[in-house]
Short mmCIF file of C-alpha atoms and ligand atoms in Angstrom, two decimals:
data_model
loop_
_atom_site.label_atom_id
_atom_site.label_comp_id
_atom_site.label_asym_id
_atom_site.label_seq_id
_atom_site.Cartn_x
_atom_site.Cartn_y
_atom_site.Cartn_z
CA MET C 409 92.40 162.85 79.97
CA ARG C 410 92.06 165.62 77.25
CA ILE C 411 90.86 163.46 74.12
CA LEU C 412 90.58 164.74 70.55
CA VAL C 413 88.53 163.06 68.59
CA LEU C 414 89.81 163.97 64.66
CA GLY C 415 85.72 162.90 62.62
CA GLY C 416 83.78 163.76 65.67
CA ASP C 417 81.36 164.75 62.89
CA GLY C 418 80.36 161.22 61.24
CA TYR C 419 79.24 158.20 61.98
CA LEU C 420 81.44 156.62 64.69
CA GLY C 421 82.70 159.83 65.93
CA TRP C 422 80.14 161.49 67.52
CA PRO C 423 79.43 158.02 69.32
CA THR C 424 82.92 157.99 70.65
CA ALA C 425 82.80 161.76 70.80
CA LEU C 426 80.02 161.52 73.04
CA HIS C 427 81.15 158.29 75.10
CA LEU C 428 84.65 158.94 76.04
CA SER C 429 81.89 162.66 77.05
CA ALA C 430 79.90 159.88 79.44
CA LYS C 431 83.49 158.88 80.42
CA GLY C 432 84.40 161.63 82.68
CA HIS C 433 86.91 162.88 79.57
CA ASP C 434 87.60 166.62 78.63
CA VAL C 435 86.59 165.35 74.60
CA GLY C 436 87.33 168.24 72.02
CA ILE C 437 85.92 167.57 68.34
CA ALA C 438 87.28 167.91 65.19
CA ASP C 439 85.67 168.36 61.48
CA ASN C 440 86.04 169.71 58.16
CA PHE C 441 82.77 168.43 57.44
CA VAL C 442 83.19 166.99 54.44
CA ARG C 443 81.47 163.45 54.65
CA ARG C 444 78.38 165.90 54.40
CA GLN C 445 79.12 167.05 51.39
CA TYR C 446 80.26 163.53 49.56
CA ASP C 447 76.20 163.25 50.25
CA HIS C 448 75.84 166.00 48.38
CA GLU C 449 77.89 164.77 45.37
CA LEU C 450 76.70 161.79 45.98
CA GLY C 451 72.73 162.57 45.29
CA VAL C 452 72.12 160.66 48.90
CA GLN C 453 71.80 161.26 52.85
CA SER C 454 71.81 159.37 56.44
CA LEU C 455 68.62 157.47 56.79
CA VAL C 456 68.53 158.44 60.26
CA PRO C 457 67.95 162.27 59.98
CA ILE C 458 70.73 164.11 61.56
CA GLU C 459 71.29 167.50 63.35
CA PRO C 460 74.33 170.22 62.21
CA LEU C 461 77.07 169.72 64.56
CA SER C 462 76.46 173.04 66.38
CA VAL C 463 73.04 171.52 67.13
CA ARG C 464 74.58 168.15 68.56
CA VAL C 465 76.60 169.67 70.65
CA ARG C 466 73.99 172.53 71.99
CA THR C 467 71.57 169.12 72.63
CA TRP C 468 74.85 166.81 74.00
CA ARG C 469 75.36 170.17 76.95
CA GLU C 470 71.73 170.53 77.47
CA HIS C 471 71.44 166.46 78.72
CA SER C 472 75.17 166.08 80.39
CA GLY C 473 76.56 169.42 81.45
CA ASN C 474 79.28 168.64 78.92
CA ASP C 475 80.95 171.34 76.86
CA LEU C 476 82.38 169.88 73.03
CA PRO C 477 84.99 172.35 72.19
CA VAL C 478 84.66 171.91 68.19
CA TYR C 479 88.03 173.19 65.74
CA VAL C 480 87.00 172.84 62.07
CA GLY C 481 89.31 172.47 60.03
CA ASP C 482 91.21 170.56 57.83
CA LEU C 483 94.00 167.08 59.02
CA THR C 484 95.86 168.21 54.84
CA ASP C 485 95.76 172.07 56.61
CA ALA C 486 98.78 171.49 58.33
CA GLU C 487 98.43 174.29 60.25
CA PHE C 488 95.04 173.89 61.71
CA THR C 489 96.34 170.79 62.71
CA TYR C 490 99.53 172.51 64.67
CA ARG C 491 97.33 174.87 66.08
CA MET C 492 94.50 172.39 67.44
CA LEU C 493 96.55 170.31 69.15
CA ARG C 494 97.91 173.26 70.22
CA GLU C 495 95.26 175.40 71.83
CA PHE C 496 93.47 171.56 73.13
CA ARG C 497 96.53 169.71 74.09
CA PRO C 498 95.19 166.66 74.28
CA ASP C 499 96.62 163.26 76.25
CA ALA C 500 95.13 160.52 73.94
CA VAL C 501 94.28 161.62 69.36
CA VAL C 502 91.64 159.18 67.92
CA HIS C 503 91.93 159.42 64.58
CA PHE C 504 88.58 159.23 62.79
CA ALA C 505 88.98 161.80 59.41
CA GLU C 506 89.55 159.95 56.65
CA GLN C 507 87.75 159.22 53.58
CA ARG C 508 86.52 156.00 54.70
CA ALA C 509 84.68 154.50 51.70
CA ALA C 510 85.79 151.98 49.35
CA PRO C 511 83.72 151.84 46.62
CA TYR C 512 84.32 156.90 46.62
CA SER C 513 88.09 155.30 46.51
CA MET C 514 87.06 153.56 43.42
CA ILE C 515 84.89 155.80 41.18
CA ASP C 516 87.56 157.22 39.15
CA ARG C 517 91.55 158.73 38.85
CA ALA C 518 90.28 161.41 40.92
CA HIS C 519 88.86 160.49 43.68
CA ALA C 520 91.20 157.60 44.17
CA VAL C 521 93.91 161.01 44.17
CA TYR C 522 92.00 162.37 46.78
CA THR C 523 91.43 159.44 48.72
CA GLN C 524 94.77 158.60 49.26
CA THR C 525 96.31 162.24 49.69
CA ASN C 526 92.91 163.02 52.09
CA ASN C 527 93.73 159.89 54.04
CA VAL C 528 97.47 160.09 54.43
CA VAL C 529 98.40 163.44 54.12
CA GLY C 530 96.36 163.61 57.15
CA THR C 531 97.38 161.95 59.16
CA LEU C 532 101.83 162.43 58.48
CA ASN C 533 100.90 166.22 59.52
CA LEU C 534 98.84 164.77 62.57
CA LEU C 535 102.58 162.19 63.41
CA TYR C 536 104.11 165.33 62.83
CA ALA C 537 101.90 167.98 65.11
CA ILE C 538 102.44 165.43 66.81
CA ALA C 539 106.13 165.21 67.32
CA ASP C 540 106.84 168.81 67.35
CA THR C 541 104.08 169.68 70.06
CA ASN C 542 104.18 167.00 72.84
CA PRO C 543 105.79 163.70 71.26
CA ASP C 544 104.15 162.06 74.58
CA ILE C 545 100.27 162.21 72.97
CA HIS C 546 98.71 158.90 72.40
CA LEU C 547 97.31 158.54 68.90
CA VAL C 548 94.62 155.49 68.54
CA LYS C 549 94.38 155.68 65.15
CA LEU C 550 91.85 154.06 63.31
CA GLY C 551 93.52 151.31 60.68
CA THR C 552 91.11 148.23 58.57
CA MET C 553 90.32 144.35 59.09
CA GLY C 554 90.54 144.98 55.49
CA GLU C 555 94.87 145.68 54.97
CA TYR C 556 95.25 141.92 55.83
CA GLY C 557 92.68 140.53 52.78
CA THR C 558 92.37 137.24 52.33
CA PRO C 559 95.81 135.58 53.37
CA ASN C 560 95.53 131.99 53.73
CA ILE C 561 96.93 131.85 57.26
CA ASP C 562 95.21 133.13 60.16
CA ILE C 563 95.81 136.88 60.33
CA GLU C 564 97.44 137.92 63.75
CA GLU C 565 97.12 141.41 66.07
CA GLY C 566 99.61 143.60 62.88
CA TRP C 567 102.83 141.46 63.65
CA LEU C 568 104.22 138.12 62.71
CA ASP C 569 106.63 135.33 63.63
CA VAL C 570 108.31 134.59 60.63
CA VAL C 571 111.19 132.40 60.43
CA HIS C 572 113.38 132.14 57.04
CA LYS C 573 116.50 130.54 56.07
CA GLY C 574 117.02 129.24 59.05
CA ARG C 575 116.90 133.78 60.96
CA SER C 576 113.93 134.75 62.42
CA ASP C 577 112.23 138.46 62.57
CA ARG C 578 108.75 140.14 64.07
CA VAL C 579 107.24 141.81 60.86
CA LEU C 580 104.79 143.87 60.16
CA TYR C 581 101.61 141.41 58.83
CA PRO C 582 101.77 141.14 55.54
CA LYS C 583 98.97 143.69 53.58
CA ARG C 584 96.83 142.80 50.58
CA PRO C 585 94.20 145.22 50.27
CA GLY C 586 91.76 145.31 48.28
CA SER C 587 90.61 149.03 47.15
CA PHE C 588 92.13 152.36 46.99
CA TYR C 589 90.93 153.42 50.47
CA HIS C 590 91.98 150.16 51.80
CA LEU C 591 95.75 150.64 50.71
CA SER C 592 95.50 154.12 52.13
CA LYS C 593 95.45 152.53 55.60
CA VAL C 594 98.00 149.65 54.84
CA HIS C 595 100.10 153.11 53.57
CA ASP C 596 99.64 155.66 56.63
CA SER C 597 99.69 152.09 58.81
CA HIS C 598 103.75 151.95 58.06
CA ASN C 599 103.87 156.06 58.17
CA ILE C 600 103.02 155.62 61.49
CA GLU C 601 104.98 152.49 63.34
CA PHE C 602 107.84 154.39 61.17
CA CYS C 603 107.20 157.77 64.09
CA CYS C 604 106.58 155.28 66.72
CA ARG C 605 109.97 153.39 65.42
CA ALA C 606 112.22 156.11 64.73
CA TRP C 607 110.59 160.02 67.15
CA GLY C 608 108.79 156.81 69.98
CA LEU C 609 106.06 157.96 69.65
CA ARG C 610 102.91 155.96 70.75
CA ALA C 611 100.66 154.45 68.02
CA THR C 612 97.77 152.52 68.37
CA ASP C 613 96.07 150.97 65.11
CA LEU C 614 92.88 149.66 65.11
CA ASN C 615 92.72 147.32 62.00
CA GLN C 616 88.66 147.93 61.74
CA GLY C 617 86.14 145.30 61.08
CA VAL C 618 82.79 146.52 59.31
CA VAL C 619 80.54 147.95 62.12
CA TYR C 620 77.21 147.47 62.11
CA GLY C 621 74.24 149.22 64.42
CA GLN C 622 72.70 152.92 64.81
CA GLN C 623 72.41 154.08 68.42
CA THR C 624 74.98 154.29 71.69
CA ASP C 625 73.32 154.42 75.28
CA GLN C 626 74.35 158.01 74.46
CA THR C 627 72.39 158.74 70.75
CA ALA C 628 69.29 157.07 72.00
CA LEU C 629 69.17 159.56 74.65
CA ASP C 630 67.60 162.43 72.28
CA ASP C 631 66.79 161.64 68.26
CA ARG C 632 69.56 165.15 68.12
CA LEU C 633 72.21 163.23 69.50
CA ALA C 634 71.84 160.63 66.20
CA THR C 635 74.60 159.26 64.09
CA ARG C 636 74.58 158.56 60.65
CA PHE C 637 72.44 155.68 59.07
CA ASP C 638 74.07 155.33 55.05
CA TYR C 639 72.63 152.73 52.80
CA ASP C 640 73.51 153.91 49.78
CA ALA C 641 75.93 151.45 47.47
CA VAL C 642 78.94 154.18 47.49
CA PHE C 643 79.19 154.52 51.82
CA GLY C 644 76.32 151.76 52.89
CA THR C 645 78.40 149.06 54.24
CA VAL C 646 77.33 145.35 54.46
CA LEU C 647 74.88 144.88 57.54
CA ASN C 648 73.72 148.05 57.97
CA ARG C 649 72.55 148.05 53.85
CA PHE C 650 71.08 145.10 54.13
CA VAL C 651 68.89 145.58 57.56
CA ILE C 652 67.70 148.98 54.95
CA LEU C 653 66.62 146.48 51.84
CA ALA C 654 65.01 144.03 54.29
CA ALA C 655 62.96 146.54 55.54
CA LEU C 656 62.16 147.80 52.46
CA GLY C 657 61.23 144.75 51.46
CA ARG C 658 63.44 144.85 48.46
CA PRO C 659 66.73 141.60 48.09
CA LEU C 660 69.05 141.45 50.01
CA THR C 661 72.19 142.21 47.77
CA VAL C 662 74.75 139.59 47.76
CA TYR C 663 77.90 140.34 45.42
CA GLY C 664 78.52 137.45 43.45
CA ASP C 665 77.95 133.57 45.98
CA GLY C 666 78.63 135.15 49.04
CA GLY C 667 80.99 132.97 50.36
CA GLN C 668 83.77 136.38 51.49
CA THR C 669 83.75 135.97 54.45
CA ARG C 670 84.59 139.62 56.88
CA GLY C 671 85.24 140.42 61.03
CA LEU C 672 81.89 142.72 62.46
CA ILE C 673 82.25 144.76 65.20
CA ASP C 674 78.51 146.68 67.12
CA ILE C 675 79.23 150.52 67.16
CA ARG C 676 78.43 150.02 70.73
CA ASP C 677 81.71 147.75 70.85
CA THR C 678 83.50 151.01 68.47
CA VAL C 679 82.56 153.59 71.14
CA GLU C 680 84.44 150.94 74.79
CA CYS C 681 86.76 149.88 72.35
CA ILE C 682 88.02 153.23 71.48
CA ARG C 683 87.94 154.32 75.79
CA ILE C 684 89.78 150.80 76.56
CA ALA C 685 92.26 151.39 73.84
CA ALA C 686 93.13 155.07 75.06
CA GLU C 687 93.24 154.64 78.71
CA ASN C 688 95.36 152.32 78.74
CA PRO C 689 98.16 153.28 76.09
CA PRO C 690 101.21 151.76 74.50
CA THR C 691 104.68 153.12 76.16
CA ALA C 692 106.70 155.68 73.54
CA GLY C 693 108.14 154.16 70.91
CA GLU C 694 104.95 151.47 71.44
CA PHE C 695 103.14 150.70 67.82
CA ARG C 696 100.54 148.71 69.17
CA VAL C 697 98.27 147.27 66.95
CA PHE C 698 94.19 145.64 68.37
CA ASN C 699 92.39 143.35 65.57
CA GLN C 700 88.99 145.37 66.55
CA MET C 701 87.02 143.07 65.09
CA THR C 702 84.22 140.75 67.89
CA GLU C 703 83.28 137.61 65.48
CA SER C 704 83.39 136.92 61.48
CA MET C 705 80.01 135.65 58.67
CA SER C 706 79.92 135.45 55.06
CA ILE C 707 78.08 137.89 53.46
CA LEU C 708 75.64 134.46 52.68
CA GLU C 709 75.55 133.76 56.40
CA ILE C 710 74.95 137.84 57.65
CA ALA C 711 72.27 138.26 54.41
CA LYS C 712 70.83 134.74 55.61
CA VAL C 713 70.16 135.75 59.20
CA VAL C 714 68.56 139.38 58.32
CA ALA C 715 66.34 137.53 56.09
CA ASP C 716 64.93 134.83 58.68
CA LEU C 717 64.39 137.59 61.37
CA HIS C 718 62.60 140.17 59.28
CA PRO C 719 58.01 139.15 59.07
CA ASP C 720 58.65 139.77 55.13
CA ALA C 721 61.22 136.60 54.40
CA VAL C 722 62.83 139.13 51.80
CA GLN C 723 64.51 137.11 49.81
CA VAL C 724 68.37 137.42 48.84
CA GLU C 725 69.94 138.19 45.01
CA HIS C 726 73.18 137.75 43.70
CA LEU C 727 74.55 140.41 41.65
CA ALA C 728 77.77 140.11 39.81
CA ASN C 729 80.17 140.90 42.04
CA PRO C 730 81.36 144.54 41.09
CA ARG C 731 84.63 144.39 43.51
CA VAL C 732 87.58 142.27 42.91
CA GLU C 733 87.99 139.73 46.24
CA LEU C 734 88.17 136.15 46.72
CA GLU C 735 84.58 134.86 47.36
CA SER C 736 85.67 131.53 48.28
CA HIS C 737 89.00 132.40 51.35
CA TYR C 738 90.09 130.76 54.02
CA TYR C 739 89.53 134.08 57.23
CA ASN C 740 91.21 132.81 61.20
CA VAL C 741 90.99 136.72 63.26
CA THR C 742 93.46 136.81 66.15
CA HIS C 743 91.25 139.43 68.12
CA THR C 744 92.03 138.79 71.76
CA GLY C 745 94.09 141.83 72.89
CA LEU C 746 90.78 144.83 73.21
CA VAL C 747 89.40 141.77 75.01
CA GLU C 748 91.84 141.12 77.01
CA LEU C 749 91.81 145.00 78.12
CA GLY C 750 88.20 144.51 79.11
CA LEU C 751 86.07 144.51 76.29
CA GLN C 752 82.87 142.22 77.11
CA PRO C 753 82.00 141.95 73.18
CA HIS C 754 78.18 142.56 71.96
CA LEU C 755 77.84 139.52 69.53
CA LEU C 756 74.96 139.63 66.86
CA SER C 757 71.64 138.67 68.07
CA GLU C 758 67.62 139.11 66.89
CA THR C 759 67.64 142.09 70.30
CA LEU C 760 69.60 144.00 67.82
CA LEU C 761 67.72 143.24 65.16
CA THR C 762 65.01 143.80 65.84
CA SER C 763 65.73 147.41 67.47
CA LEU C 764 67.83 148.26 64.22
CA TYR C 765 64.13 146.65 62.03
CA ALA C 766 63.06 149.31 64.04
CA ILE C 767 65.38 152.19 63.13
CA ALA C 768 65.14 151.42 59.20
CA ASP C 769 61.37 151.17 59.75
CA ARG C 770 61.35 154.47 61.64
CA TYR C 771 62.43 156.50 58.71
CA LYS C 772 62.79 154.08 55.79
CA HIS C 773 59.84 156.95 53.57
CA ARG C 774 63.95 158.97 53.18
CA ALA C 775 65.42 155.82 51.55
CA GLU C 776 66.32 156.48 47.61
CA VAL C 777 65.66 153.23 46.40
CA GLU C 778 67.97 154.41 42.93
CA LYS C 779 71.42 154.56 45.79
CA LEU C 780 70.49 151.50 46.77
CA ARG C 781 72.51 149.50 43.65
CA PRO C 782 75.51 149.37 43.52
CA THR C 783 77.43 150.90 39.92
CA VAL C 784 81.12 151.56 40.99
CA GLU C 785 82.90 148.88 39.43
CA TRP C 786 86.87 147.97 40.30
CA ARG C 787 88.09 145.88 36.91
CA ARG C 788 89.11 148.45 34.23
CA ALA C 789 87.16 147.97 30.60
CA ARG C 790 89.99 146.89 28.05
P1 NAD U 811 82.47 158.91 58.37
O1 NAD U 811 83.49 159.03 56.97
O2 NAD U 811 81.49 159.05 58.91
O3 NAD U 811 83.42 159.79 59.62
C1 NAD U 811 84.60 160.48 59.27
C2 NAD U 811 84.60 162.02 59.37
O4 NAD U 811 85.91 162.76 59.48
C3 NAD U 811 83.84 162.85 58.62
O5 NAD U 811 82.76 163.80 60.12
C4 NAD U 811 84.91 163.33 57.59
O6 NAD U 811 84.01 164.64 57.18
C5 NAD U 811 85.61 163.97 58.66
N1 NAD U 811 86.76 164.08 58.19
C6 NAD U 811 87.26 163.56 56.55
N2 NAD U 811 88.55 163.60 55.97
C7 NAD U 811 88.78 164.90 56.48
C8 NAD U 811 90.39 165.97 56.80
N3 NAD U 811 90.98 165.49 56.30
N4 NAD U 811 90.35 167.04 58.00
C9 NAD U 811 89.00 166.59 59.13
N5 NAD U 811 87.99 166.18 59.13
C10 NAD U 811 87.99 164.72 57.60
O7 NAD U 811 83.06 157.58 58.89
P2 NAD U 811 83.14 156.54 59.42
O8 NAD U 811 82.54 155.37 59.24
O9 NAD U 811 83.27 157.23 61.29
O10 NAD U 811 84.11 155.92 60.36
C11 NAD U 811 85.40 156.60 61.01
C12 NAD U 811 87.25 155.86 60.39
O11 NAD U 811 86.53 154.35 61.27
C13 NAD U 811 87.68 155.50 59.32
O12 NAD U 811 88.75 156.36 59.57
C14 NAD U 811 87.22 154.99 58.56
O13 NAD U 811 88.29 153.79 57.57
C15 NAD U 811 87.16 153.53 59.84
N6 NAD U 811 86.71 152.45 60.31
C16 NAD U 811 85.01 152.32 59.27
C17 NAD U 811 84.57 151.31 59.84
C18 NAD U 811 82.84 150.76 59.12
O14 NAD U 811 82.65 149.83 59.22
N7 NAD U 811 82.04 152.40 59.75
C19 NAD U 811 84.33 149.58 59.45
C20 NAD U 811 86.60 149.76 59.63
C21 NAD U 811 86.92 151.26 60.06
N1 USQ U 812 78.50 143.16 49.85
C1 USQ U 812 78.08 142.87 49.71
N2 USQ U 812 77.00 143.50 49.63
C2 USQ U 812 76.54 144.39 49.57
C3 USQ U 812 77.50 145.47 49.70
C4 USQ U 812 78.65 144.69 50.05
O1 USQ U 812 77.90 141.52 49.13
O2 USQ U 812 75.19 145.56 49.54
C5 USQ U 812 80.12 142.96 50.30
C6 USQ U 812 81.17 143.15 49.58
O3 USQ U 812 81.56 142.65 48.38
C7 USQ U 812 82.19 142.81 50.22
C8 USQ U 812 81.76 143.00 52.24
O4 USQ U 812 80.57 142.92 51.37
O5 USQ U 812 83.21 141.86 50.45
C9 USQ U 812 82.37 144.28 53.00
O6 USQ U 812 81.12 145.91 52.13
P1 USQ U 812 81.10 147.39 53.23
O7 USQ U 812 80.79 147.53 51.87
O8 USQ U 812 80.16 146.38 53.52
O9 USQ U 812 82.51 146.74 53.44
P2 USQ U 812 84.24 147.40 52.99
O10 USQ U 812 83.82 148.28 51.61
O11 USQ U 812 84.81 146.50 53.18
O12 USQ U 812 84.10 148.79 54.29
C10 USQ U 812 83.67 148.64 55.79
C11 USQ U 812 84.17 150.18 55.87
C12 USQ U 812 85.46 150.57 55.50
C13 USQ U 812 85.91 149.66 56.63
C14 USQ U 812 85.38 148.37 56.08
C15 USQ U 812 85.83 147.15 57.56
O13 USQ U 812 82.93 151.01 54.27
O14 USQ U 812 85.36 151.84 56.63
O15 USQ U 812 87.52 150.37 56.78
O16 USQ U 812 84.46 148.37 56.21
S1 USQ U 812 87.45 146.25 56.79
O17 USQ U 812 85.99 145.13 55.38
O18 USQ U 812 87.28 145.23 57.80
O19 USQ U 812 87.98 146.50 56.01
#
């Protein structure tokens, strides 16, 4: 298949592009490098050094003989988005290209507006470009488990069968997300579902849990193929942060009591889920949703697993929770769709954590310790 990976210079987009290329697909990459720009803005860098995209692409060609054509541009620029689809002529578009950090979206008004404009307008341009160039293109869109929030009923895969006053219907699962970032994903999901219904587009919305890990089979081939590994309190995700904090001998920063439970997924499963989704497209007009996570754990449980395995027995530190979120709640998620299509999950294990410790130990000298403390507050002074 011809598969275009939007956001292909990012944490997940880059290893996904390599995985799809290694599996024999013709892969193109698009990115506007804004993720590298946020690093400059926040005064941080990926713990693991990353090469410019041109070096990454050249290195992959040396290893695999495969080309990865690159489109540099911004999805909010409709002309760029149309031109890219016309030139590359994809069968599937994998869309990772959004601002993805909840704390970044909560910094202030400007960051909230930027996040929602970037994400919602980029996706809307893409939907129009697909409809106007080739409506058969399968859109594989990265959503997030956080779209659902933490409802007091089981979380289904995107849709809910409801009986109300004697009548029944199948409705989009109700959403109650916890940041302007997560809200942008809800807005995207509604726009995509509408385009499937109104224009007959085909789309898979992947509601992905928190990703952990840094290496896939392809990125491990060469240091120049490494993907980024964020540790700061804005872009670092919880399990990755805990591993890095442990390697630095610092206490693991559990926000509040740590009872908040999240769906998790290994980066090796992320790239495989994308392959499975792309190779098994939905029918025209179908808005298909998968919950892309493999296990769920509370934040305190994650901290305990990470701390127990570290030789220096790192402490857990409870910080006042900067976010507005339930710290004690029901959490039971259906996530069978991808497994039924063949996903064989890697669950969090001692082996994985040991290899992640090795990566964190190798590069911990690059961490700026003051960037580890959370600074973005969800609440507003009143
Ligand atoms: P990332 O920030 O590392 O990568 C996103 C890439 O998209 C970056 O390279 C960025 O430069 C690019 N981009 C952003 N806006 C763009 C635009 N308007 N035009 C062109 N390029 C643009 O993020 P990631 O961690 O790789 O996440 C990728 C996707 O997966 C995101 O949509 C995110 O919401 C979703 N997701 C991530 C996680 C996670 O734990 N990392 C979990 C669930 C869902
Ligand atoms: N948390 C801590 N301590 C920390 C960091 C986080 O207790 O040092 C807690 C947070 O309070 C939260 C949970 O861990 O309850 C997850 O936080 P996170 O920063 O790891 O993840 P989140 O903000 O939800 O966002 C990340 C990605 C985002 C993706 C989402 C998947 O950045 O792109 O959409 O995970 S999900 O959480 O399923 O929505």
